[in-house]
Short mmCIF file of C-alpha atoms in Angstrom, two decimals:
data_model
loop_
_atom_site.label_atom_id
_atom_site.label_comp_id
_atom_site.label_asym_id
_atom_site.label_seq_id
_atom_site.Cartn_x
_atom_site.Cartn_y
_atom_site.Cartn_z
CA UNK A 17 67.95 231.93 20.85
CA UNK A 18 70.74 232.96 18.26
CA UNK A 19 72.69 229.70 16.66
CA UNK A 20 76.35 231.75 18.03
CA UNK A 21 74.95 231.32 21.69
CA UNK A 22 74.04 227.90 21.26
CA UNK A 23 77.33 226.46 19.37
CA UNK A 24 79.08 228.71 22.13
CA UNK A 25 77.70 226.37 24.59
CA UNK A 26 78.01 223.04 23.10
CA UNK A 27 81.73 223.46 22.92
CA UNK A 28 82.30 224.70 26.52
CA UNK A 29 79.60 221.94 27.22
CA UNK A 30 82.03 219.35 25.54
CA UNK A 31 85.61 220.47 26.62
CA UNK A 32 86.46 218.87 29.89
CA UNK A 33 87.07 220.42 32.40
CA UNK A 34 89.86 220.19 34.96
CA UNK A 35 90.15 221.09 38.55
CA UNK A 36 91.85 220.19 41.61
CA UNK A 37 91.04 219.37 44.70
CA UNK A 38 91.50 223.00 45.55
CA UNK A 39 89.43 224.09 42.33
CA UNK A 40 89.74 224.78 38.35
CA UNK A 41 93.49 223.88 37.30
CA UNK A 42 95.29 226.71 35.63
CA UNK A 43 97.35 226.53 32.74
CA UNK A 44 100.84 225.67 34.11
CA UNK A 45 99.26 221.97 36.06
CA UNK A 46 98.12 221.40 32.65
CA UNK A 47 101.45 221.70 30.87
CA UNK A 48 103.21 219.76 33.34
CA UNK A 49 100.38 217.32 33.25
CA UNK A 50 100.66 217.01 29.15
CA UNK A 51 104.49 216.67 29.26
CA UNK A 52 103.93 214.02 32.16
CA UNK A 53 101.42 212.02 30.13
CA UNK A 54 103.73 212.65 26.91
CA UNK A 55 106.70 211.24 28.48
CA UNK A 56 105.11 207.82 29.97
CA UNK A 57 103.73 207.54 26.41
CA UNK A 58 107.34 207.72 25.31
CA UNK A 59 108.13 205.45 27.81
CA UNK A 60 105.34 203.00 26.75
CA UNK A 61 106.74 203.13 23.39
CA UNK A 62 110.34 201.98 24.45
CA UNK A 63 108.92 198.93 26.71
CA UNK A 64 107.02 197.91 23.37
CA UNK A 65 110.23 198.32 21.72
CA UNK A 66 112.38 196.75 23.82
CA UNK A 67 109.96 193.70 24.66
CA UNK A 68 109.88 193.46 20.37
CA UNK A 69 113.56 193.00 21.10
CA UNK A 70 113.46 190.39 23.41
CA UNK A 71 110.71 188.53 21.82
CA UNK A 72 112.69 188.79 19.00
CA UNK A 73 116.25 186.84 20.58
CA UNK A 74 113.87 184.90 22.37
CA UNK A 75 112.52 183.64 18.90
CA UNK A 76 115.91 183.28 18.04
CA UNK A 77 117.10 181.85 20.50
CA UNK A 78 114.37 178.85 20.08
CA UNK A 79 115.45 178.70 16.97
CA UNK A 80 119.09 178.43 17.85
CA UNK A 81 117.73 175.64 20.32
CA UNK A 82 115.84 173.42 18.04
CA UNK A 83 119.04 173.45 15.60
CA UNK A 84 121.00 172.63 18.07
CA UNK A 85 118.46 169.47 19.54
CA UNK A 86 118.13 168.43 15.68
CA UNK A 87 121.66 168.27 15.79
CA UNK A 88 122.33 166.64 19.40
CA UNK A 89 120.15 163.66 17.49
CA UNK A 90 121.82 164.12 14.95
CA UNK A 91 125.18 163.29 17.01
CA UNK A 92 123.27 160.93 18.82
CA UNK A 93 122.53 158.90 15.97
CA UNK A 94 126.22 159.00 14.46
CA UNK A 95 127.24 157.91 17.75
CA UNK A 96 125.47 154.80 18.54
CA UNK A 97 126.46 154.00 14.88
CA UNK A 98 129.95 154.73 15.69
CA UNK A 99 129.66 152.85 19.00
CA UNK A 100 128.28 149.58 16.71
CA UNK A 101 130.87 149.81 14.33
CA UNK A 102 133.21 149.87 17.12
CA UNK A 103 131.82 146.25 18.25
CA UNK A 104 131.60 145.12 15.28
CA UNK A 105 135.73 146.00 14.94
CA UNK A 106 136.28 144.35 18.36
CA UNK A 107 134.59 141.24 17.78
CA UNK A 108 136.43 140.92 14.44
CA UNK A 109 139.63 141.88 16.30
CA UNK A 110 138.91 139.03 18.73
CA UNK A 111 137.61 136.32 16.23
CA UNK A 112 141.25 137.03 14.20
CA UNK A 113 143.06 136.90 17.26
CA UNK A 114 141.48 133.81 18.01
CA UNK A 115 141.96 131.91 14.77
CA UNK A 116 145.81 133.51 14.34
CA UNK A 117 146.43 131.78 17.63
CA UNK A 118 144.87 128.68 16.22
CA UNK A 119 146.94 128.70 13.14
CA UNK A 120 150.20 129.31 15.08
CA UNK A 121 149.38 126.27 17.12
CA UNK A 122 148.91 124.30 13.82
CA UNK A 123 152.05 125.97 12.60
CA UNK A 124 153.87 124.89 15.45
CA UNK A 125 152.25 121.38 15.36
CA UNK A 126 153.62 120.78 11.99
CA UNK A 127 156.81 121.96 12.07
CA UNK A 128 157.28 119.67 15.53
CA UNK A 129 156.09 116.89 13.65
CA UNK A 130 158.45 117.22 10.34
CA UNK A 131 161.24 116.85 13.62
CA UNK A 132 160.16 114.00 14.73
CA UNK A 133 162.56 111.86 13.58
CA UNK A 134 165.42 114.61 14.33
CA UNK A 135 168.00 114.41 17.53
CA UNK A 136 170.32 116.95 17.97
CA UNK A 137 174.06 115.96 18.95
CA UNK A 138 176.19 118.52 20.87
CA UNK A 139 179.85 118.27 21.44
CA UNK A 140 181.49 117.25 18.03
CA UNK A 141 184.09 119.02 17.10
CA UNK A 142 184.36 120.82 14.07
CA UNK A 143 186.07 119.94 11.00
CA UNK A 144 186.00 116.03 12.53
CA UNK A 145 183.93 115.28 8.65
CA UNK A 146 186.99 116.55 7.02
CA UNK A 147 188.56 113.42 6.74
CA UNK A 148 186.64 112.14 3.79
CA UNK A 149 183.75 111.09 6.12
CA UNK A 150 179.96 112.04 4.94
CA UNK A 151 177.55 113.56 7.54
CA UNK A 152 175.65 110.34 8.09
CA UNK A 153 178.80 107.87 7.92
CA UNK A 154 180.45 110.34 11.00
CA UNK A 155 177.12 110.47 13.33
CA UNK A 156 176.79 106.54 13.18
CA UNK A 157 180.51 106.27 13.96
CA UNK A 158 180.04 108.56 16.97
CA UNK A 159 176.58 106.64 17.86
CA UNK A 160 178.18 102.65 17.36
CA UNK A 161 181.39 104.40 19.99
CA UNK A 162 178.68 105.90 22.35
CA UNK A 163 176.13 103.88 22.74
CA UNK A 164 175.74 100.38 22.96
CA UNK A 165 174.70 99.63 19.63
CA UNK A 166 175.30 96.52 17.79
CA UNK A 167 177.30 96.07 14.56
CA UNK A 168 174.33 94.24 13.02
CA UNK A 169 171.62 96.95 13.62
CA UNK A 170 170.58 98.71 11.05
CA UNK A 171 169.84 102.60 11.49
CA UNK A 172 169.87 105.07 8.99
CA UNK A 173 171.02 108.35 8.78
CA UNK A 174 168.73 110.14 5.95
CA UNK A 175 171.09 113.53 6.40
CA UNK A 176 173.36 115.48 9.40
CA UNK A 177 174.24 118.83 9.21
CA UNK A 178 175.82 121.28 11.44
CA UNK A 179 173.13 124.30 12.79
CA UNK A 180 172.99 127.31 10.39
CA UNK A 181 175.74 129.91 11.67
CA UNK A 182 179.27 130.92 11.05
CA UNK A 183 181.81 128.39 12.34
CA UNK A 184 183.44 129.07 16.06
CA UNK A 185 186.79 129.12 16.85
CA UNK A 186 188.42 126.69 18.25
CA UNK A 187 188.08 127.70 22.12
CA UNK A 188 184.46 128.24 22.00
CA UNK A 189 181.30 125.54 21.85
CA UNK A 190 181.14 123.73 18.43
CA UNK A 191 178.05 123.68 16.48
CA UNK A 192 175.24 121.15 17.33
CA UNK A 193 174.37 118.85 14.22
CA UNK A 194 170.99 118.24 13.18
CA UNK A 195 170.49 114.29 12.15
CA UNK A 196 167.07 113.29 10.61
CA UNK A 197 167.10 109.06 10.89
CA UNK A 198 165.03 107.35 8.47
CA UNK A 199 162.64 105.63 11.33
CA UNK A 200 161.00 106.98 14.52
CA UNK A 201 161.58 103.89 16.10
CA UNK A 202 165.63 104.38 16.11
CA UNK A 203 165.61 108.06 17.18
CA UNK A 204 163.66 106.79 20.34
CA UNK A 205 165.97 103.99 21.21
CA UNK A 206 169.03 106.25 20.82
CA UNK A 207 167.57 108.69 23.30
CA UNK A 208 166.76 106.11 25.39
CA UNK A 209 170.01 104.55 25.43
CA UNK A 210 171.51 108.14 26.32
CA UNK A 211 169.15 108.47 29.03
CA UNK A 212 170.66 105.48 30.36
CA UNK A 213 173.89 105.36 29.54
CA UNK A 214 174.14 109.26 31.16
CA UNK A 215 177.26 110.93 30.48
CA UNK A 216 178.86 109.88 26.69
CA UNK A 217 182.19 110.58 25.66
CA UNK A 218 183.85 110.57 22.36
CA UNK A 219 187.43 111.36 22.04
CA UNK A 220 187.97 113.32 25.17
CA UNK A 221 184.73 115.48 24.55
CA UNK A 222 181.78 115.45 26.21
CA UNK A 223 178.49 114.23 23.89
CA UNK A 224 175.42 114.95 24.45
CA UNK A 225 172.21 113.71 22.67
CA UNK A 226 168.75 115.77 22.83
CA UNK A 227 165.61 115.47 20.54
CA UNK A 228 165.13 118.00 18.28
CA UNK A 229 162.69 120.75 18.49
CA UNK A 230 161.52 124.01 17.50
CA UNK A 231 162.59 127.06 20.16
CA UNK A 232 159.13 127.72 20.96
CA UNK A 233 158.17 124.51 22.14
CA UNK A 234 162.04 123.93 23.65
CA UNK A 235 161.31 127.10 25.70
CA UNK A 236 157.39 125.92 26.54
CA UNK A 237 158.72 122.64 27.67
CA UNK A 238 162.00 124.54 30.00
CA UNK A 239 158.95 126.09 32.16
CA UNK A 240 158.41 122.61 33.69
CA UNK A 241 162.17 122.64 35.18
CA UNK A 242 161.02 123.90 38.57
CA UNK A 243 158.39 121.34 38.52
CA UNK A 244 160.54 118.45 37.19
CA UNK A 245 163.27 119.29 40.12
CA UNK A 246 160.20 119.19 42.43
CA UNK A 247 159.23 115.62 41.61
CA UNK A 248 163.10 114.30 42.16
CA UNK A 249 163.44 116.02 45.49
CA UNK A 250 159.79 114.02 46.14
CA UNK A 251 161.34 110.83 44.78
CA UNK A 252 157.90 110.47 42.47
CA UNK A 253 158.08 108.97 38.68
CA UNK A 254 157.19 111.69 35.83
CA UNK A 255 157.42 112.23 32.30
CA UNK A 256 157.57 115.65 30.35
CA UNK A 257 155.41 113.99 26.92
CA UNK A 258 154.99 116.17 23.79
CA UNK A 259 154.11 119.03 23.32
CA UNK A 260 154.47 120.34 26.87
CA UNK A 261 152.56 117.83 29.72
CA UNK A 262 154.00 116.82 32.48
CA UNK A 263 152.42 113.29 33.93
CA UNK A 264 153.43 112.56 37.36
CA UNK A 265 152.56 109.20 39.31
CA UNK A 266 151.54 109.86 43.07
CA UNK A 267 150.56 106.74 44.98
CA UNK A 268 149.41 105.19 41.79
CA UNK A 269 147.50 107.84 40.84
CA UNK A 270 147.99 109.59 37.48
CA UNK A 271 148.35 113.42 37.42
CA UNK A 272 148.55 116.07 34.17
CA UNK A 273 149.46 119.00 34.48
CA UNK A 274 149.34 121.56 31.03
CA UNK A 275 150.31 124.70 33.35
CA UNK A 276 153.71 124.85 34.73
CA UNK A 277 152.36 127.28 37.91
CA UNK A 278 149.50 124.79 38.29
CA UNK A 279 151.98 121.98 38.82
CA UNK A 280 154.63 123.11 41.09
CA UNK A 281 151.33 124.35 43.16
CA UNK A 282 149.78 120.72 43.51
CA UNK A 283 153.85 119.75 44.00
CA UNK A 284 154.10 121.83 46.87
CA UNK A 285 151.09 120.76 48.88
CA UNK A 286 152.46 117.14 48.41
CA UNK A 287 154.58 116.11 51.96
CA UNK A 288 157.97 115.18 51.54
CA UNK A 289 158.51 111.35 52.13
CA UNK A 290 162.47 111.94 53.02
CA UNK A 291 160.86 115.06 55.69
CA UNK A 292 158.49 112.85 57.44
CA UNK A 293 161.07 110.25 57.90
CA UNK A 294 163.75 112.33 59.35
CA UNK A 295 161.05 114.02 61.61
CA UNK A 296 160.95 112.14 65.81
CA UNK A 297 157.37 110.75 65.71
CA UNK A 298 155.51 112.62 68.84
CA UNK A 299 155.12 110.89 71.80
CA UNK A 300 151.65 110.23 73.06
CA UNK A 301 150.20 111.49 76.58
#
């Protein structure tokens, strides 16, 4: 055979060859078939591209995570270290509140004791000293007229002063005065003797006699009044001692009490000896 005839052959041997169900396809199945296949290639190609996309944010997106994780611990660490600090600051906070209070007591402590020897006289009139009579020389006139003092006991009068303040007129209160006495001993015996002696009157004025004391403590002890007014309407002995304790005597027993509230309570729950009296004892069946 001639090579034409045989190449001839190979080719249609190798072309493929496309039919139908209903035979050979013609030309137009094909070109609808080629544009078909063309456009799901097309559309193959934008799924590749648009899954590139979203592999892409997704990739991004991790990344975005892992920043923001790295930073959460980040935040996480700052905050416990914040948080530490903080109880660190409130421990401090509490330890300085602690020891202020403690050196206000001492504060207070002292400044009672440097009055310890001080009373405080109310009801003087001012300008009495005028006369040529000293601070110290007019108190122990007052006192010797007051109180049943003798001429032959000695107390001194170290200083007296009237309270810091502009002077009153005439119709108001005058100024208390402020005596320091040289010994403990005779500022106790002069407030006892007022104590006993009750009301004291020197030239038509009233006189009254108190030991002197800071405001804090005078308004510390003053919360025991309720109590205090609850022991006389008992008829019970008690004494208001220094700084602020109240001991009261029930039945021979010894109470303290450092907390007004606490003290009127256990005052309350004791029976009234003047109630019980008064009350008709019930008959018996």
């Amino acid at each position: 055979p001639s090579p034409t005839r045989t190449s001839t052959s190979k080719m249609a041997s190798d072309t493929p060859c496309l039919e139908t169900t209903s035979g050979p396809a013609t030309s137009a199945e094909i070109s609808n078939l080629m544009n078909l296949m063309q456009g799901m290639a097309a559309d193959v190609a934008s799924i590749k591209m648009d899954v590139a996309d979203i592999r892409g944010n997704l990739e991004t997106l991790g990344q975005r995570v892992t920043s923001v994780e790295t930073k959460t611990g980040r935040l996480g660490g700052r905050m416990d270290d914040h948080e530490a600090r903080l109880a660190k600051v409130e421990d401090d906070l509490a330890h300085q509140t602690r020891y202020a209070g403690e050196l206000w007591d001492r504060v207070q402590d002292l400044e009672s004791r440097s009055r310890r020897n001080n009373i405080r006289v109310i009801g003087i009139p001012e300008g009495v000293e005028g006369s040529g009579l000293s601070g110290p020389t007019l108190l122990l006139t007052v006192l010797r007229e007051c109180l049943s003092l003798g001429e032959m006991e000695s107390i001194e009068v170290e200083r007296a002063h009237c309270t810091l303040g502009p002077r009153p007129p005439l119709d108001q209160r005058p100024r208390p005065i402020i005596a320091r006495l040289l010994r403990f001993q005779d500022r106790e015996r002069i407030l006892r003797l007022a104590r006993e002696a009750g009301e004291l009157h020197w030239r038509g004025g009233k006189i009254m006699i108190f030991p002197d004391m800071s405001q804090e403590l005078a308004a510390q002890r003053k919360l025991f009044t309720p109590a205090r007014r609850r022991c006389m309407e008992l008829g019970i002995r008690y004494a208001l001692q220094y700084p602020a304790v109240l001991r009261v005597t029930v039945n021979g027993r010894q109470l303290k009490f450092e907390d007004p509230e606490e003290a009127i309570r256990e005052l309350n729950r004791i029976p009234d000896q003047n109630r019980r009296e008064e009350d008709p004892q019930p008959q018996r069946k």
